[in-house]
């Protein structure tokens, strides 16, 4: 659509994302002149004030970066510290950490699929409005979410900022019977997740495929949570310790979050789509089958289909949770204690939104002298802008309101967590018409 | 909006510097969420809905601390728009963990995190909402307790005082019949000076309380400091213990600064 004069589309606040940001798109005729994902959430300087704190405090402090995925922070922090200190954790602790992460994935993915993202597909402003017409769907979602939270609460004491995760293990580990009590809930959750895959697969998806560099952890035997090599579909295959050799963070004027790029290549994508495409063979049979029946075959290159992939990951998390519950034998001690010592340690774990990198350097008193944290959303930030540059061009002829909603939907496909990345999203589309 | 007509109370949820966890507590009230949503009009809650109605609001819930000039301006406008203003969580009620900057050179902090410091605009202090505008009720916690939150909303709608105790974590521990980990096992614990609300979680998980709910009504921080020293804690460790998620609450602030002076 071309014509005279300039049109500006503005949505002052893009909703249903975590944290505060804005999106600005400038269209000149059919051409996208500028895309900025502006993160105006004020910076909180975690990396600076972690200096001088004891290594044992890092899981508690970094959890406060994000109320949606505190466990991811606790896991990356604990693993990085364990590496710095040369600690080996008990296999039972490792299994409990996987279960802990299953709980967070179930809670976070359910929140996103049903309450933050589905309303876009069905034409509602929010899940509450959606509940008026789809009460049973929303009630099921709330029950599923609650089961995720129940797991987190059991292992961590509470849903948000759990208190039991520690460097070396947990402060307290559950009894076998306590985990057994989760079985009925997890079995129900597995069925509900399979229904979620079928339900999301029936939504309408815009036709939008991109050539992404997918980056995720990959482990020899399992779908990744806490360990593995960092790999991509373009040949990347590195250890966490090499992360900073291959990825670089750039500061851009319009954002309080740093943009991360693959050195020499540019933007990349982390999160459910990347994990699924790179680890399809590691999904349990039930999740793989559900994915194929939903028409998902790797590589999935349509970001809007992330909602279905998240549902497949829900199936995985429930199945994995059940496995953990069955296999669990309490460890001899809840955690291994470490003496203070000098060291440097890095770790990458899979937060619900994608890889989360932590690095710490410790002094002889076990105090942090340097910290670096790269959250998933700052890694996806540039990729979101790249997507919108392509996608907005397709929408250039659309009425402003619809185009804006579609752009918001694209951004929400990433489940951005801006509290993490500095930590709300405002969409602003400016259209400058060209003369014919 | 006529005050005579029977309208549903309009609620706005506003975020400042924070982790989103306290407002998420509302969405985490899975059993109560649809009930609450039926009893009120959620007029502004960007984390949950695209529908954003203008004020005024009957109840404003504010999460997060003030760390930027723009936010210091914005809270004034939020206060003008809200009949009752309630702050939720340690960031809004005490400045949060980001208040650790208050003892440091924030410009140096910016240089640690950002390569081009000139693009970053921030205040030297992270401060609670009540330092900027009058606040009707402060709900403590990092994060808040969702049952206290529901009680607070229910009480506010009913026009009564919420039942949120200001005694210490020790009371909760006794009620749960926990054995005192500080006395029996010598674990440093902030329970005696910390307000209840979490259900004495940490001591129930074999660790010392680390102060998520901030100072209780009459905290004897000096006595606790002495006890920490008896347990073998260096002053730097005691200072760190007080300097957590409620570091800028004046009682904890004073206690940590006294440790630094000795």
PDB file of C-alpha atoms in Angstrom, chain B residues 79-229:
ATOM      1  CA  UNK B  79      -0.248   7.871  42.938  1.00  0.00           C
ATOM      2  CA  UNK B  80      -2.576  10.563  41.524  1.00  0.00           C
ATOM      3  CA  UNK B  81      -4.507   7.861  39.619  1.00  0.00           C
ATOM      4  CA  UNK B  82      -4.973   5.424  42.509  1.00  0.00           C
ATOM      5  CA  UNK B  83      -7.430   5.860  45.366  1.00  0.00           C
ATOM      6  CA  UNK B  84      -5.625   3.229  47.428  1.00  0.00           C
ATOM      7  CA  UNK B  85      -1.979   2.549  46.719  1.00  0.00           C
ATOM      8  CA  UNK B  86      -0.468  -0.713  47.881  1.00  0.00           C
ATOM      9  CA  UNK B  87       3.157  -1.615  47.408  1.00  0.00           C
ATOM     10  CA  UNK B  88       4.045  -5.278  47.029  1.00  0.00           C
ATOM     11  CA  UNK B  89       7.371  -6.928  47.629  1.00  0.00           C
ATOM     12  CA  UNK B  90      10.827  -6.078  48.908  1.00  0.00           C
ATOM     13  CA  UNK B  91      11.744  -3.871  45.909  1.00  0.00           C
ATOM     14  CA  UNK B  92       8.699  -1.613  46.394  1.00  0.00           C
ATOM     15  CA  UNK B  93       8.823  -1.628  50.190  1.00  0.00           C
ATOM     16  CA  UNK B  94      12.593  -1.492  50.785  1.00  0.00           C
ATOM     17  CA  UNK B  95      14.426  -0.849  47.501  1.00  0.00           C
ATOM     18  CA  UNK B  96      15.128  -4.515  46.765  1.00  0.00           C
ATOM     19  CA  UNK B  97      18.419  -6.261  46.082  1.00  0.00           C
ATOM     20  CA  UNK B  98      19.259  -3.513  43.585  1.00  0.00           C
ATOM     21  CA  UNK B  99      19.605  -1.181  46.597  1.00  0.00           C
ATOM     22  CA  UNK B 100      23.050  -2.701  47.077  1.00  0.00           C
ATOM     23  CA  UNK B 101      24.135   0.070  44.694  1.00  0.00           C
ATOM     24  CA  UNK B 102      23.312   2.556  47.439  1.00  0.00           C
ATOM     25  CA  UNK B 103      26.627   1.848  49.139  1.00  0.00           C
ATOM     26  CA  UNK B 104      28.625   1.920  45.910  1.00  0.00           C
ATOM     27  CA  UNK B 105      29.527   4.203  43.096  1.00  0.00           C
ATOM     28  CA  UNK B 106      26.747   3.642  40.577  1.00  0.00           C
ATOM     29  CA  UNK B 107      28.780   5.100  37.732  1.00  0.00           C
ATOM     30  CA  UNK B 108      31.353   2.421  38.334  1.00  0.00           C
ATOM     31  CA  UNK B 109      28.527  -0.168  38.301  1.00  0.00           C
ATOM     32  CA  UNK B 110      27.383   1.070  34.894  1.00  0.00           C
ATOM     33  CA  UNK B 111      30.903   0.754  33.562  1.00  0.00           C
ATOM     34  CA  UNK B 112      31.088  -2.837  34.800  1.00  0.00           C
ATOM     35  CA  UNK B 113      27.969  -3.862  32.882  1.00  0.00           C
ATOM     36  CA  UNK B 114      27.818  -1.536  29.876  1.00  0.00           C
ATOM     37  CA  UNK B 115      30.473  -0.590  27.340  1.00  0.00           C
ATOM     38  CA  UNK B 116      28.864   2.785  26.532  1.00  0.00           C
ATOM     39  CA  UNK B 117      27.855   4.164  29.939  1.00  0.00           C
ATOM     40  CA  UNK B 118      26.585   7.431  28.453  1.00  0.00           C
ATOM     41  CA  UNK B 119      23.447   5.650  27.116  1.00  0.00           C
ATOM     42  CA  UNK B 120      22.368   4.516  30.553  1.00  0.00           C
ATOM     43  CA  UNK B 121      20.281   6.781  32.728  1.00  0.00           C
ATOM     44  CA  UNK B 122      19.883   5.798  36.335  1.00  0.00           C
ATOM     45  CA  UNK B 123      19.674   7.287  39.820  1.00  0.00           C
ATOM     46  CA  UNK B 124      22.385   6.820  42.429  1.00  0.00           C
ATOM     47  CA  UNK B 125      19.948   5.166  44.845  1.00  0.00           C
ATOM     48  CA  UNK B 126      17.355   2.425  44.553  1.00  0.00           C
ATOM     49  CA  UNK B 127      14.556   3.535  46.901  1.00  0.00           C
ATOM     50  CA  UNK B 128      11.204   2.217  48.089  1.00  0.00           C
ATOM     51  CA  UNK B 129       7.957   3.745  46.793  1.00  0.00           C
ATOM     52  CA  UNK B 130       7.095   5.252  50.195  1.00  0.00           C
ATOM     53  CA  UNK B 131      10.140   7.522  49.927  1.00  0.00           C
ATOM     54  CA  UNK B 132       8.432   9.169  46.937  1.00  0.00           C
ATOM     55  CA  UNK B 133       4.670   9.123  47.572  1.00  0.00           C
ATOM     56  CA  UNK B 134       2.287   8.260  50.438  1.00  0.00           C
ATOM     57  CA  UNK B 135       1.555   4.532  50.499  1.00  0.00           C
ATOM     58  CA  UNK B 136      -1.590   3.030  52.059  1.00  0.00           C
ATOM     59  CA  UNK B 137      -0.215  -0.431  52.766  1.00  0.00           C
ATOM     60  CA  UNK B 138       3.098  -2.172  52.298  1.00  0.00           C
ATOM     61  CA  UNK B 139       3.073  -5.930  51.707  1.00  0.00           C
ATOM     62  CA  UNK B 140       6.491  -7.326  52.396  1.00  0.00           C
ATOM     63  CA  UNK B 141       8.391 -10.251  50.997  1.00  0.00           C
ATOM     64  CA  UNK B 142      10.836 -11.354  48.337  1.00  0.00           C
ATOM     65  CA  UNK B 143       8.579 -12.642  46.924  1.00  0.00           C
ATOM     66  CA  UNK B 144       5.276 -11.758  48.612  1.00  0.00           C
ATOM     67  CA  UNK B 145       3.188 -14.582  50.004  1.00  0.00           C
ATOM     68  CA  UNK B 146       0.206 -15.121  47.680  1.00  0.00           C
ATOM     69  CA  UNK B 147      -2.159 -15.910  50.559  1.00  0.00           C
ATOM     70  CA  UNK B 148      -1.221 -12.672  52.300  1.00  0.00           C
ATOM     71  CA  UNK B 149      -1.769 -10.980  48.951  1.00  0.00           C
ATOM     72  CA  UNK B 150      -5.266 -12.456  48.553  1.00  0.00           C
ATOM     73  CA  UNK B 151      -6.063 -11.501  52.163  1.00  0.00           C
ATOM     74  CA  UNK B 152      -4.872  -7.965  51.458  1.00  0.00           C
ATOM     75  CA  UNK B 153      -7.044  -7.612  48.330  1.00  0.00           C
ATOM     76  CA  UNK B 154     -10.054  -9.132  50.102  1.00  0.00           C
ATOM     77  CA  UNK B 155      -9.601  -6.866  53.129  1.00  0.00           C
ATOM     78  CA  UNK B 156      -9.131  -3.776  50.991  1.00  0.00           C
ATOM     79  CA  UNK B 157     -12.283  -4.540  49.001  1.00  0.00           C
ATOM     80  CA  UNK B 158     -14.192  -5.120  52.240  1.00  0.00           C
ATOM     81  CA  UNK B 159     -12.792  -1.926  53.758  1.00  0.00           C
ATOM     82  CA  UNK B 160     -11.146  -3.649  56.710  1.00  0.00           C
ATOM     83  CA  UNK B 161      -7.580  -3.887  57.941  1.00  0.00           C
ATOM     84  CA  UNK B 162      -5.699  -6.836  56.453  1.00  0.00           C
ATOM     85  CA  UNK B 163      -4.544  -9.530  58.811  1.00  0.00           C
ATOM     86  CA  UNK B 164      -0.826  -9.478  58.069  1.00  0.00           C
ATOM     87  CA  UNK B 165       1.273 -10.111  61.168  1.00  0.00           C
ATOM     88  CA  UNK B 166       4.399  -8.094  61.923  1.00  0.00           C
ATOM     89  CA  UNK B 167       5.945 -10.497  64.422  1.00  0.00           C
ATOM     90  CA  UNK B 168       9.093 -12.454  63.654  1.00  0.00           C
ATOM     91  CA  UNK B 169       9.851 -15.635  61.718  1.00  0.00           C
ATOM     92  CA  UNK B 170      10.634 -17.238  65.105  1.00  0.00           C
ATOM     93  CA  UNK B 171       6.905 -17.311  65.903  1.00  0.00           C
ATOM     94  CA  UNK B 172       6.235 -19.238  62.674  1.00  0.00           C
ATOM     95  CA  UNK B 173       9.058 -21.626  63.473  1.00  0.00           C
ATOM     96  CA  UNK B 174       7.645 -22.345  66.928  1.00  0.00           C
ATOM     97  CA  UNK B 175       4.176 -22.920  65.456  1.00  0.00           C
ATOM     98  CA  UNK B 176       5.665 -25.471  63.078  1.00  0.00           C
ATOM     99  CA  UNK B 177       7.460 -27.071  66.004  1.00  0.00           C
ATOM    100  CA  UNK B 178      10.814 -26.647  64.254  1.00  0.00           C
ATOM    101  CA  UNK B 179      13.863 -27.222  66.379  1.00  0.00           C
ATOM    102  CA  UNK B 180      15.766 -23.912  66.475  1.00  0.00           C
ATOM    103  CA  UNK B 181      18.660 -24.303  64.055  1.00  0.00           C
ATOM    104  CA  UNK B 182      20.496 -21.311  65.532  1.00  0.00           C
ATOM    105  CA  UNK B 183      20.388 -22.577  69.098  1.00  0.00           C
ATOM    106  CA  UNK B 184      20.791 -26.289  68.457  1.00  0.00           C
ATOM    107  CA  UNK B 185      23.033 -26.324  65.412  1.00  0.00           C
ATOM    108  CA  UNK B 186      24.695 -22.938  65.553  1.00  0.00           C
ATOM    109  CA  UNK B 187      23.451 -21.871  62.110  1.00  0.00           C
ATOM    110  CA  UNK B 188      23.352 -18.052  61.698  1.00  0.00           C
ATOM    111  CA  UNK B 189      19.668 -17.172  61.215  1.00  0.00           C
ATOM    112  CA  UNK B 190      17.965 -13.783  60.653  1.00  0.00           C
ATOM    113  CA  UNK B 191      14.653 -15.240  61.914  1.00  0.00           C
ATOM    114  CA  UNK B 192      14.567 -13.277  65.197  1.00  0.00           C
ATOM    115  CA  UNK B 193      14.709  -9.883  63.421  1.00  0.00           C
ATOM    116  CA  UNK B 194      12.765 -10.790  60.256  1.00  0.00           C
ATOM    117  CA  UNK B 195       9.034 -10.349  59.782  1.00  0.00           C
ATOM    118  CA  UNK B 196       6.972 -13.513  59.381  1.00  0.00           C
ATOM    119  CA  UNK B 197       5.178 -14.296  56.135  1.00  0.00           C
ATOM    120  CA  UNK B 198       7.082 -17.095  54.464  1.00  0.00           C
ATOM    121  CA  UNK B 199       6.034 -19.769  56.950  1.00  0.00           C
ATOM    122  CA  UNK B 200       9.570 -20.100  58.340  1.00  0.00           C
ATOM    123  CA  UNK B 201      10.653 -21.737  55.107  1.00  0.00           C
ATOM    124  CA  UNK B 202      14.414 -21.667  55.437  1.00  0.00           C
ATOM    125  CA  UNK B 203      14.645 -23.123  58.927  1.00  0.00           C
ATOM    126  CA  UNK B 204      12.178 -25.800  57.764  1.00  0.00           C
ATOM    127  CA  UNK B 205      14.672 -26.628  54.988  1.00  0.00           C
ATOM    128  CA  UNK B 206      17.660 -26.784  57.317  1.00  0.00           C
ATOM    129  CA  UNK B 207      19.095 -23.364  56.598  1.00  0.00           C
ATOM    130  CA  UNK B 208      19.148 -20.012  58.325  1.00  0.00           C
ATOM    131  CA  UNK B 209      16.575 -17.333  57.451  1.00  0.00           C
ATOM    132  CA  UNK B 210      18.043 -14.749  55.070  1.00  0.00           C
ATOM    133  CA  UNK B 211      15.528 -11.984  55.670  1.00  0.00           C
ATOM    134  CA  UNK B 212      13.137 -11.961  52.668  1.00  0.00           C
ATOM    135  CA  UNK B 213      10.331 -10.204  54.582  1.00  0.00           C
ATOM    136  CA  UNK B 214      12.482  -7.412  56.045  1.00  0.00           C
ATOM    137  CA  UNK B 215      12.640  -6.201  59.642  1.00  0.00           C
ATOM    138  CA  UNK B 216       9.920  -7.314  62.064  1.00  0.00           C
ATOM    139  CA  UNK B 217       8.142  -4.617  64.143  1.00  0.00           C
ATOM    140  CA  UNK B 218      10.781  -4.295  66.893  1.00  0.00           C
ATOM    141  CA  UNK B 219      13.967  -6.004  65.686  1.00  0.00           C
ATOM    142  CA  UNK B 220      16.848  -6.233  68.125  1.00  0.00           C
ATOM    143  CA  UNK B 221      19.547  -6.257  65.483  1.00  0.00           C
ATOM    144  CA  UNK B 222      22.318  -5.453  67.965  1.00  0.00           C
ATOM    145  CA  UNK B 223      21.595  -8.598  69.986  1.00  0.00           C
ATOM    146  CA  UNK B 224      21.485 -10.679  66.836  1.00  0.00           C
ATOM    147  CA  UNK B 225      24.782  -9.203  65.641  1.00  0.00           C
ATOM    148  CA  UNK B 226      26.387 -10.271  68.928  1.00  0.00           C
ATOM    149  CA  UNK B 227      24.922 -13.746  68.561  1.00  0.00           C
ATOM    150  CA  UNK B 228      26.291 -14.033  65.010  1.00  0.00           C
ATOM    151  CA  UNK B 229      29.725 -13.110  66.331  1.00  0.00           C
TER     152      UNK B 229
END
